[in-house]
Amino acid sequence: EPCRWPQSWPTWCTEGCPGGASGPLACRTFSRVSSCPPEVMLTQERYPVRRLPFSVVSEEDLAAFECIVPGRVVTDPEVLEVSNVDWLRTARGCSKVLLRPRTSEEVSRILRYCHERNLAVNPQGGNTGLVGGSVPVFDEIILSTALMNQVTSFNSVSGILTCQAGCVLEGLSRYVQERDFVMPGPCHIGGNVATNAGGLRFLRYGSLRGTVLGLEVVLADGTVLDCLTSLRKDNTGYDLKQLFIGSEGTLGVITAVSILCPPKPKAVNVAFLGAVGPAGEDNGGTEPGWLCVQV
Ligand SMILES: Cc1cc2nc3c(=O)[nH]c(=O)nc-3n(C[C@H](O)[C@H](O)[C@H](O)COP(=O)(O)OP(=O)(O)OC[C@H]3O[C@@H](n4cnc5c(N)ncnc54)[C@H](O)[C@@H]3O)c2cc1C
């Protein structure tokens, strides 16, 4: 039985634990399993789901994709195995092809082609989502934004950053911190927006619904919707970007984001607070849990 354990975890989840093979979640979960855990059950076997009548990817389709994104059509089963399984290893698809566009134009051409051929597509960012939306249910084509990782512009007065959807948040954070700003949220910025994610920074800086100023999105038929404004107050017409924040990739592929970055705090203090937590696996529920908070 070949080892199907994903070869590369996001760095933030593999730091800080003995052996480096664990992280915030991994400390609790993965350290108990062997380096070669059991196969993840196929989502289509786990749940009573039915494949809709989409076409199946053919050799002609692969050739067409090769014209659109030359050298970036992945059919290697080992690479696909990692992209077919979600981060929590609870969902697994059986996609046979992963596409890695670099530009919105390429995303548009891919989606237009898939629309015409009735091929199903699953957008994927950093594949760190916790609800299984980042991986196919059946054999949907995986459209990865990993190579869409360019910063388009940064205004060091207003703190407004415009970048492609596949920029990894950690890299963006470094980029803006060097310029005395911070990112208002904690993966790929497009995936963050698609899940309306908010970690601890939500408490300090609010929801992405407030800090995202503009989006560029490619719709299912390949139409590019340009709402990539960077105006802080834009009262013109419908606020269409809000539809895509939290849409989990169901309405289109977010290809670029314009976001307001708050100024970097002058100081960061760390406070330890003792609090009685729920019966946790860390302490068997008998002792108060410790909470470490940055203020
Ligand atoms: C340890 C840990 C802690 C977390 N803590 C929080 C938290 O505190 N608060 C919180 O809200 N969330 C939290 N999350 C979940 C968070 O939603 C995801 O980790 C992250 O936002 C997903 O980004 P991603 O690039 O990995 O997207 P993926 O996991 O690849 O995709 C997530 C969803 O977005 C879609 N998607 C991805 N990219 C695009 C795109 N460009 N256009 C359209 N759709 C797209 C996918 O199809 C999928 O449905 C946490 C996750 C982990 C692993």
Coordinates of C-alpha atoms and ligand atoms in Angstrom, one line a residue:
E1 CA 0.0 0.0 0.0
P2 CA 1.7 3.2 -1.1
C3 CA 2.0 6.1 1.4
R4 CA -0.6 8.7 0.6
W5 CA 0.2 11.2 3.4
P6 CA 0.5 14.6 1.8
Q7 CA 4.1 15.5 1.3
S8 CA 3.9 19.2 2.0
W9 CA 1.9 20.8 4.8
P10 CA 1.5 24.6 5.1
T11 CA 4.6 25.8 7.0
W12 CA 2.5 27.4 9.8
C13 CA 1.1 24.0 10.7
T14 CA 4.4 22.1 10.8
E15 CA 6.2 24.6 13.0
G16 CA 6.7 24.4 16.7
C17 CA 6.3 20.8 17.4
P18 CA 8.8 18.1 18.0
G19 CA 10.0 16.5 14.7
G20 CA 8.4 19.4 12.8
A21 CA 5.7 17.0 11.7
S22 CA 3.0 18.8 13.6
G23 CA 1.5 22.2 14.3
P24 CA -1.5 23.9 15.9
L25 CA -3.9 21.2 14.9
A26 CA -1.3 18.6 14.2
C27 CA 0.0 18.7 17.8
R28 CA -3.3 17.3 18.9
T29 CA -4.1 15.1 16.0
F30 CA -1.3 14.0 13.7
S31 CA 1.2 13.1 16.4
R32 CA -0.9 10.1 17.2
V33 CA -0.9 8.7 13.8
S34 CA 1.9 7.0 11.9
S35 CA 3.8 8.7 9.1
C36 CA 1.6 6.7 6.7
P37 CA -2.0 7.1 7.9
P38 CA -4.9 5.1 6.5
E39 CA -6.5 6.0 3.2
V40 CA -9.1 8.7 3.4
M41 CA -12.6 7.5 2.3
L42 CA -13.9 8.9 -0.9
T43 CA -16.5 11.6 -0.3
Q44 CA -18.9 10.0 -2.8
E45 CA -18.8 6.8 -0.7
R46 CA -19.1 8.5 2.6
Y47 CA -22.1 10.6 1.7
P48 CA -25.2 9.9 -0.4
V49 CA -24.2 12.2 -3.2
R50 CA -24.9 11.8 -6.9
R51 CA -22.7 12.9 -9.7
L52 CA -24.5 15.4 -11.9
P53 CA -24.4 14.8 -15.6
F54 CA -21.1 16.6 -16.3
S55 CA -18.8 15.5 -19.1
V56 CA -15.7 13.4 -18.3
V57 CA -12.3 14.9 -19.2
S58 CA -11.0 13.4 -22.5
E59 CA -7.6 13.4 -24.2
E60 CA -8.9 16.3 -26.4
D61 CA -9.7 18.3 -23.3
L62 CA -6.2 17.7 -21.9
A63 CA -4.8 18.9 -25.3
A64 CA -7.0 22.0 -25.2
F65 CA -5.9 22.8 -21.6
E66 CA -2.3 22.3 -22.7
C67 CA -2.8 25.1 -25.2
I68 CA -4.2 27.4 -22.6
V69 CA -1.7 26.7 -19.8
P70 CA 1.3 25.1 -21.4
G71 CA 3.3 22.8 -19.1
R72 CA 0.8 23.5 -16.2
V73 CA -1.7 20.6 -16.8
V74 CA -1.0 18.2 -14.0
T75 CA -2.1 14.5 -14.4
D76 CA 0.5 12.9 -12.2
P77 CA -1.4 10.7 -9.8
E78 CA 0.9 11.4 -6.9
V79 CA 0.5 15.1 -7.2
L80 CA -3.2 14.7 -7.7
E81 CA -3.5 12.5 -4.6
V82 CA -2.4 15.4 -2.4
S83 CA -4.8 17.9 -4.1
N84 CA -7.7 15.5 -3.9
V85 CA -7.6 15.2 -0.1
D86 CA -8.5 18.1 2.2
W87 CA -6.3 19.3 5.0
L88 CA -8.3 17.6 7.8
R89 CA -8.3 14.4 5.7
T90 CA -12.1 14.0 5.9
A91 CA -12.9 14.5 2.2
R92 CA -11.5 12.9 -0.9
G93 CA -12.2 13.4 -4.5
C94 CA -10.9 11.5 -7.6
S95 CA -10.0 14.3 -10.0
K96 CA -7.7 13.3 -12.8
V97 CA -6.4 16.8 -13.7
L98 CA -5.2 19.9 -12.0
L99 CA -4.7 23.2 -13.8
R100 CA -2.3 25.9 -12.7
P101 CA -3.2 29.2 -14.4
R102 CA -1.0 32.3 -13.9
T103 CA -3.4 35.0 -15.1
S104 CA -7.0 36.0 -14.9
E105 CA -7.1 35.7 -18.7
E106 CA -6.0 32.0 -18.4
V107 CA -8.7 31.4 -15.8
S108 CA -11.2 32.9 -18.1
R109 CA -10.2 30.8 -21.0
I110 CA -10.3 27.6 -18.9
L111 CA -13.7 28.3 -17.5
R112 CA -15.1 29.3 -20.9
Y113 CA -13.9 26.0 -22.3
C114 CA -15.2 24.0 -19.4
H115 CA -18.5 25.8 -19.6
E116 CA -18.9 24.9 -23.3
R117 CA -17.8 21.3 -22.7
N118 CA -20.0 20.9 -19.5
L119 CA -17.0 20.0 -17.4
A120 CA -17.2 20.6 -13.6
V121 CA -14.5 22.7 -11.9
N122 CA -13.4 23.0 -8.3
P123 CA -11.3 26.1 -7.3
Q124 CA -8.5 25.4 -4.9
G125 CA -6.3 27.8 -3.0
G126 CA -4.0 26.6 -0.2
N127 CA -6.2 23.6 0.5
T128 CA -6.4 24.5 4.2
G129 CA -10.2 24.9 4.4
L130 CA -11.9 23.0 7.1
V131 CA -15.2 22.1 5.4
G132 CA -14.1 20.0 2.5
G133 CA -14.9 22.7 -0.1
S134 CA -11.3 22.8 -1.4
V135 CA -11.3 19.3 -2.9
P136 CA -13.6 17.7 -5.5
V137 CA -16.5 15.5 -4.5
F138 CA -16.2 13.4 -7.8
D139 CA -13.8 14.0 -10.7
E140 CA -14.1 17.8 -11.0
I141 CA -11.1 19.6 -12.5
I142 CA -9.0 21.2 -9.8
L143 CA -8.3 24.8 -10.7
S144 CA -5.4 25.9 -8.5
T145 CA -4.5 29.5 -7.9
A146 CA -1.1 28.6 -6.5
L147 CA 0.8 30.3 -9.4
M148 CA -1.3 33.5 -9.3
N149 CA 1.0 35.0 -6.7
Q150 CA 1.9 38.5 -7.8
V151 CA 1.4 41.7 -5.9
T152 CA 0.0 44.2 -8.3
S153 CA 0.3 47.4 -6.2
F154 CA 0.6 48.7 -2.7
N155 CA -0.1 52.2 -1.6
S156 CA 2.1 53.0 1.5
V157 CA -0.1 56.0 2.5
S158 CA -3.5 54.4 2.4
G159 CA -2.3 50.8 3.1
I160 CA -4.3 49.5 0.1
L161 CA -2.9 46.3 -1.4
T162 CA -4.0 44.8 -4.7
C163 CA -2.7 41.4 -5.5
Q164 CA -3.5 38.1 -7.3
A165 CA -5.7 35.6 -5.5
G166 CA -3.0 32.9 -5.0
C167 CA -0.7 35.1 -2.9
V168 CA 0.1 33.2 0.3
L169 CA -1.0 35.2 3.3
E170 CA 2.3 34.7 5.2
G171 CA 4.2 36.2 2.2
L172 CA 1.8 39.1 2.0
S173 CA 2.1 39.7 5.7
R174 CA 5.9 39.9 5.4
Y175 CA 5.5 42.2 2.4
V176 CA 3.2 44.7 4.1
Q177 CA 5.0 44.5 7.5
E178 CA 8.2 45.7 5.9
R179 CA 6.2 48.7 5.0
D180 CA 4.7 49.2 8.5
F181 CA 1.3 47.7 7.8
V182 CA -0.3 44.3 8.7
M183 CA -2.7 42.0 6.9
P184 CA -6.2 42.2 8.5
G185 CA -6.7 38.4 8.4
P186 CA -4.5 35.1 8.9
C187 CA -3.4 30.7 3.3
H188 CA -4.1 32.1 -0.1
I189 CA -5.8 35.5 0.0
G190 CA -8.4 34.3 -2.6
G191 CA -9.2 31.3 -0.4
N192 CA -9.5 33.5 2.6
V193 CA -12.0 35.7 0.9
A194 CA -13.9 32.7 -0.6
T195 CA -14.3 31.4 3.0
N196 CA -14.7 34.8 4.6
A197 CA -12.2 33.5 7.1
G198 CA -11.2 35.5 10.1
G199 CA -8.9 34.3 12.8
L200 CA -8.0 36.3 16.0
R201 CA -7.3 39.4 13.9
F202 CA -11.1 39.5 13.2
L203 CA -11.5 40.8 16.8
R204 CA -9.1 43.6 16.2
Y205 CA -9.7 44.5 12.5
G206 CA -13.2 43.2 11.7
S207 CA -14.5 41.1 8.9
L208 CA -13.2 40.8 5.4
R209 CA -16.5 42.2 4.3
G210 CA -15.2 45.5 5.6
T211 CA -11.5 45.3 4.6
V212 CA -11.9 43.9 1.1
L213 CA -12.3 46.9 -1.1
G214 CA -12.5 45.2 -4.5
L215 CA -12.4 41.8 -6.3
E216 CA -11.8 40.6 -9.8
V217 CA -13.8 37.3 -10.4
V218 CA -14.0 35.0 -13.3
L219 CA -17.6 33.6 -13.6
A220 CA -18.4 30.1 -14.7
D221 CA -18.8 31.0 -18.4
G222 CA -15.4 32.8 -18.4
T223 CA -16.7 36.3 -18.1
V224 CA -14.3 38.5 -16.1
L225 CA -16.2 40.6 -13.5
D226 CA -14.0 43.6 -12.7
C227 CA -14.9 45.0 -9.3
L228 CA -11.3 45.6 -8.4
T229 CA -11.8 49.1 -7.1
S230 CA -9.5 50.4 -4.3
L231 CA -11.9 53.1 -3.2
R232 CA -12.6 53.1 0.5
K233 CA -16.0 54.7 -0.2
D234 CA -17.6 53.5 -3.3
N235 CA -21.4 54.1 -3.5
T236 CA -21.8 53.3 -7.1
G237 CA -24.5 50.7 -7.7
Y238 CA -24.6 47.2 -6.3
D239 CA -21.8 45.9 -4.1
L240 CA -21.3 42.8 -6.0
K241 CA -18.1 41.8 -4.3
Q242 CA -20.0 40.9 -1.2
L243 CA -21.7 38.0 -3.0
F244 CA -18.3 36.3 -3.5
I245 CA -17.0 36.8 0.0
G246 CA -17.8 33.5 1.7
S247 CA -19.2 31.9 -1.4
E248 CA -16.7 28.9 -1.2
G249 CA -16.0 29.1 -4.9
T250 CA -19.6 28.4 -5.9
L251 CA -20.2 31.6 -7.8
G252 CA -16.8 32.1 -9.6
V253 CA -13.1 32.1 -9.2
I254 CA -11.6 35.1 -7.4
T255 CA -8.5 36.1 -9.3
A256 CA -7.5 39.3 -7.7
V257 CA -8.2 41.2 -4.4
S258 CA -7.8 44.7 -3.3
I259 CA -7.6 44.9 0.5
L260 CA -7.1 47.6 3.1
C261 CA -4.2 46.9 5.4
P262 CA -4.2 48.5 8.9
P263 CA -1.0 50.2 10.1
K264 CA 1.4 47.9 12.0
P265 CA 1.0 48.3 15.8
K266 CA 3.8 50.1 17.5
A267 CA 4.1 47.4 20.1
V268 CA 2.7 43.9 20.8
N269 CA 2.1 42.7 24.3
V270 CA 1.4 39.1 25.3
A271 CA -0.9 38.3 28.2
F272 CA -1.5 34.9 29.8
L273 CA -5.0 34.4 31.1
G274 CA -6.2 31.5 33.2
A275 CA -9.7 30.3 32.3
V276 CA -11.6 27.2 33.0
G277 CA -12.2 25.7 29.5
P278 CA -14.5 22.9 28.4
A279 CA -13.5 19.3 29.0
G280 CA -10.5 19.4 26.6
E281 CA -8.4 16.6 25.3
D282 CA -5.3 18.5 26.4
N283 CA -6.0 18.3 30.1
G284 CA -8.9 15.8 30.4
G285 CA -11.2 18.6 31.4
T286 CA -9.9 18.6 35.0
E287 CA -7.6 21.6 35.0
P288 CA -8.2 25.2 33.8
G289 CA -6.9 25.7 30.3
W290 CA -4.4 28.5 29.5
L291 CA -5.1 31.0 26.9
C292 CA -2.3 33.1 25.4
V293 CA -3.5 36.4 23.9
Q294 CA -1.6 39.0 22.0
V295 CA -2.9 42.5 22.7
Ligands
LIG1 C1 -5.6 25.6 11.8 C2 -6.6 26.4 11.0 C3 -7.3 27.4 11.7 C4 -8.3 28.1 11.0 N1 -8.9 29.1 11.7 C5 -9.9 29.8 11.1 C6 -10.5 30.9 11.8 O1 -10.1 31.2 12.9 N2 -11.5 31.5 11.2 C7 -11.9 31.2 10.0 O2 -12.9 31.8 9.5 N3 -11.4 30.1 9.3 C8 -10.4 29.4 9.8 N4 -9.8 28.4 9.2 C9 -10.3 28.0 7.9 C10 -10.0 29.0 6.7 O3 -11.3 29.2 6.1 C11 -9.1 28.4 5.7 O4 -7.9 27.9 6.2 C12 -8.6 29.4 4.6 O5 -9.3 30.6 4.6 C13 -8.8 28.8 3.2 O6 -7.9 29.4 2.3 P1 -7.2 28.4 1.2 O7 -6.5 29.3 0.3 O8 -6.4 27.3 1.9 O9 -8.5 27.9 0.5 P2 -8.9 26.4 0.2 O10 -8.9 25.5 1.4 O11 -8.1 25.9 -1.0 O12 -10.4 26.6 -0.3 C14 -11.4 26.9 0.6 C15 -12.7 27.2 -0.2 O13 -12.6 28.4 -1.0 C16 -12.7 28.1 -2.4 N5 -11.6 28.8 -3.1 C17 -10.3 28.8 -2.8 N6 -9.7 29.7 -3.6 C18 -10.7 30.4 -4.3 C19 -10.7 31.4 -5.3 N7 -9.5 32.0 -5.7 N8 -11.8 31.8 -5.8 C20 -13.0 31.2 -5.5 N9 -13.1 30.2 -4.5 C21 -11.9 29.8 -4.0 C22 -12.5 26.5 -2.5 O14 -13.2 26.0 -3.6 C23 -13.1 26.1 -1.2 O15 -14.5 26.0 -1.3 C24 -8.7 27.7 9.7 C25 -8.1 26.7 9.1 C26 -7.0 26.0 9.7 C27 -6.4 24.9 9.0

